[in-house]
Amino acid sequence: MRVTAIGERPVALHGSPANAVVNFAQHTVSLVALVSDVVRDGKPVAGVAFDSIGRFAQSGILRDRMIPRVLSAAPDALLDRSGRIDPAAVLACALADEKPGGHGDRAAAAAALELACWDLNAKLDDEPAYATIARRFGRRPARAVAVYAAGGYYHPGLGLAELRDEMRGYLDQGYAAVKMKIGGAALADDLARIEAVIDVVGAEHVAVDANGRFDRSAATQWATALAPYGLRWYEEPGDPLDFDLNREVTGCYDGAVATGENLFSAPDVTNLLRYGGMRPGRDVFQMDAGLSYGLGEYARMLDVIETHGFDRRFAFPHGGHLINLHIAAALGLGGCESYPGVFQPFGGYPDGCAVTEGRISPTDASGFGLEQKSGLAELVAELITELTA
């Protein structure tokens, strides 16, 4: 097998939801396709992935550095012993001559390439990606994954009535738990928003997310204000690399704290565990393979948390999309996020992934099944056509 072409396309997200830090109106995502010389039904088999949601597309890093490195490699250097594409070898090639550290957009660019390799291998085996991933890591995949609906963003002109309607809509779709944004309004106003959501969903099913907005004083003030509600978790109160701030919050807040979506390497996660005050059996890890060099690095992150006495069932990947649904099913994680109403065309799942009592099962489509998702399938087809014309 050989890789014949690799391409990237930046795709704009629909809409303009905002959290306490970011308005997503101008955000993009890198869609990547990796084409092989294996032909089925008259078409080359291609692996497809993207770099998750919440950062910008990494077009320059991919087109100027990483894709040329992979395409110039000796073909056999990218294969494993079975003759299939080796995601680790592709990643190593993409990162040639890159210094360690300095994670960020580079980590997300590399992740898109690495994850496309997993999609390709699953398609070559004519099976869903969760089956391929589970077999590679010696695990038995779950057929259904616990999911929560992430919403409650700030939208101009929308008030408490609209927020309640949004949350009722998630319950009507089959979700049992939700997450909402905080920190983008005055404390009293945000507490009123939280109480409105609790009225609809119930406090134990509501998580709140500050997206790193608060300094130490505000983070602990908010911890005190949130404590009486008994929420599911309090997410990313401060800067994701301020581990001492996180430790101070976990030291004064009895409820669960969630963090990790902006940690992009196993060493970062190691430092969180050494210095961030995370508590086994309570706090939640949200690292995202699509932002952190791909599935191989994500698996090393899971090894780190388990080595430190934590349970992978407290891992809930950020991102709200199909790729993380397959990863959660394959690796026995606690669940994952879902974006049923935002960040299209990447957020959420295709119609075949119905929510039942707060759980979703991936379909039996080969690979990650991105070609089944309306709005995304068309972009995938266009990118592959451009690469194979």
mmCIF file with all atom_site columns, N, CA and C in Angstrom, residues 12 32 126 182 194 212 218 267 270 283 285 326 337 368:
data_model
loop_
_atom_site.group_PDB
_atom_site.id
_atom_site.type_symbol
_atom_site.label_atom_id
_atom_site.label_alt_id
_atom_site.label_comp_id
_atom_site.label_asym_id
_atom_site.label_entity_id
_atom_site.label_seq_id
_atom_site.pdbx_PDB_ins_code
_atom_site.Cartn_x
_atom_site.Cartn_y
_atom_site.Cartn_z
_atom_site.occupancy
_atom_site.B_iso_or_equiv
_atom_site.pdbx_formal_charge
_atom_site.auth_seq_id
_atom_site.auth_comp_id
_atom_site.auth_asym_id
_atom_site.auth_atom_id
_atom_site.pdbx_PDB_model_num
ATOM 1  N N  . ALA A 1 12  ? -15.076 26.658 7.493  1.00 0.00 ? 12  ALA A N  1
ATOM 2  C CA . ALA A 1 12  ? -15.643 27.585 8.466  1.00 0.00 ? 12  ALA A CA 1
ATOM 3  C C  . ALA A 1 12  ? -16.759 26.920 9.248  1.00 0.00 ? 12  ALA A C  1
ATOM 4  N N  . VAL A 1 32  ? -8.789  16.989 6.644  1.00 0.00 ? 32  VAL A N  1
ATOM 5  C CA . VAL A 1 32  ? -7.634  16.355 6.006  1.00 0.00 ? 32  VAL A CA 1
ATOM 6  C C  . VAL A 1 32  ? -8.058  15.036 5.373  1.00 0.00 ? 32  VAL A C  1
ATOM 7  N N  . ASP A 1 126 ? -12.721 -2.655 6.524  1.00 0.00 ? 126 ASP A N  1
ATOM 8  C CA . ASP A 1 126 ? -14.171 -2.616 6.363  1.00 0.00 ? 126 ASP A CA 1
ATOM 9  C C  . ASP A 1 126 ? -14.890 -2.749 7.704  1.00 0.00 ? 126 ASP A C  1
ATOM 10 N N  . ILE A 1 182 ? -20.310 29.692 31.513 1.00 0.00 ? 182 ILE A N  1
ATOM 11 C CA . ILE A 1 182 ? -20.360 30.730 32.541 1.00 0.00 ? 182 ILE A CA 1
ATOM 12 C C  . ILE A 1 182 ? -19.149 31.644 32.352 1.00 0.00 ? 182 ILE A C  1
ATOM 13 N N  . ILE A 1 194 ? -27.765 29.616 35.475 1.00 0.00 ? 194 ILE A N  1
ATOM 14 C CA . ILE A 1 194 ? -27.585 28.263 36.010 1.00 0.00 ? 194 ILE A CA 1
ATOM 15 C C  . ILE A 1 194 ? -28.880 27.757 36.637 1.00 0.00 ? 194 ILE A C  1
ATOM 16 N N  . GLY A 1 212 ? -11.525 28.788 31.100 1.00 0.00 ? 212 GLY A N  1
ATOM 17 C CA . GLY A 1 212 ? -10.271 29.408 31.514 1.00 0.00 ? 212 GLY A CA 1
ATOM 18 C C  . GLY A 1 212 ? -10.363 30.884 31.795 1.00 0.00 ? 212 GLY A C  1
ATOM 19 N N  . ALA A 1 218 ? -11.242 35.145 41.248 1.00 0.00 ? 218 ALA A N  1
ATOM 20 C CA . ALA A 1 218 ? -12.560 34.880 40.677 1.00 0.00 ? 218 ALA A CA 1
ATOM 21 C C  . ALA A 1 218 ? -12.870 33.389 40.660 1.00 0.00 ? 218 ALA A C  1
ATOM 22 N N  . PRO A 1 267 ? 3.321   14.945 28.787 1.00 0.00 ? 267 PRO A N  1
ATOM 23 C CA . PRO A 1 267 ? 4.009   15.699 29.841 1.00 0.00 ? 267 PRO A CA 1
ATOM 24 C C  . PRO A 1 267 ? 3.133   16.774 30.478 1.00 0.00 ? 267 PRO A C  1
ATOM 25 N N  . THR A 1 270 ? 0.963   14.996 32.870 1.00 0.00 ? 270 THR A N  1
ATOM 26 C CA . THR A 1 270 ? 1.774   14.609 34.040 1.00 0.00 ? 270 THR A CA 1
ATOM 27 C C  . THR A 1 270 ? 1.887   15.777 35.012 1.00 0.00 ? 270 THR A C  1
ATOM 28 N N  . ASP A 1 283 ? -12.637 14.052 40.009 1.00 0.00 ? 283 ASP A N  1
ATOM 29 C CA . ASP A 1 283 ? -12.393 15.045 38.964 1.00 0.00 ? 283 ASP A CA 1
ATOM 30 C C  . ASP A 1 283 ? -12.293 14.403 37.584 1.00 0.00 ? 283 ASP A C  1
ATOM 31 N N  . PHE A 1 285 ? -11.233 14.392 33.319 1.00 0.00 ? 285 PHE A N  1
ATOM 32 C CA . PHE A 1 285 ? -10.183 14.717 32.348 1.00 0.00 ? 285 PHE A CA 1
ATOM 33 C C  . PHE A 1 285 ? -10.794 14.820 30.953 1.00 0.00 ? 285 PHE A C  1
ATOM 34 N N  . HIS A 1 326 ? -16.044 7.507  18.659 1.00 0.00 ? 326 HIS A N  1
ATOM 35 C CA . HIS A 1 326 ? -15.391 6.219  18.389 1.00 0.00 ? 326 HIS A CA 1
ATOM 36 C C  . HIS A 1 326 ? -14.270 5.952  19.394 1.00 0.00 ? 326 HIS A C  1
ATOM 37 N N  . GLU A 1 337 ? -18.382 14.413 25.006 1.00 0.00 ? 337 GLU A N  1
ATOM 38 C CA . GLU A 1 337 ? -19.194 15.584 24.760 1.00 0.00 ? 337 GLU A CA 1
ATOM 39 C C  . GLU A 1 337 ? -19.970 15.425 23.455 1.00 0.00 ? 337 GLU A C  1
ATOM 40 N N  . PHE A 1 368 ? -14.432 6.374  10.674 1.00 0.00 ? 368 PHE A N  1
ATOM 41 C CA . PHE A 1 368 ? -15.144 7.219  11.629 1.00 0.00 ? 368 PHE A CA 1
ATOM 42 C C  . PHE A 1 368 ? -16.567 7.551  11.170 1.00 0.00 ? 368 PHE A C  1
#
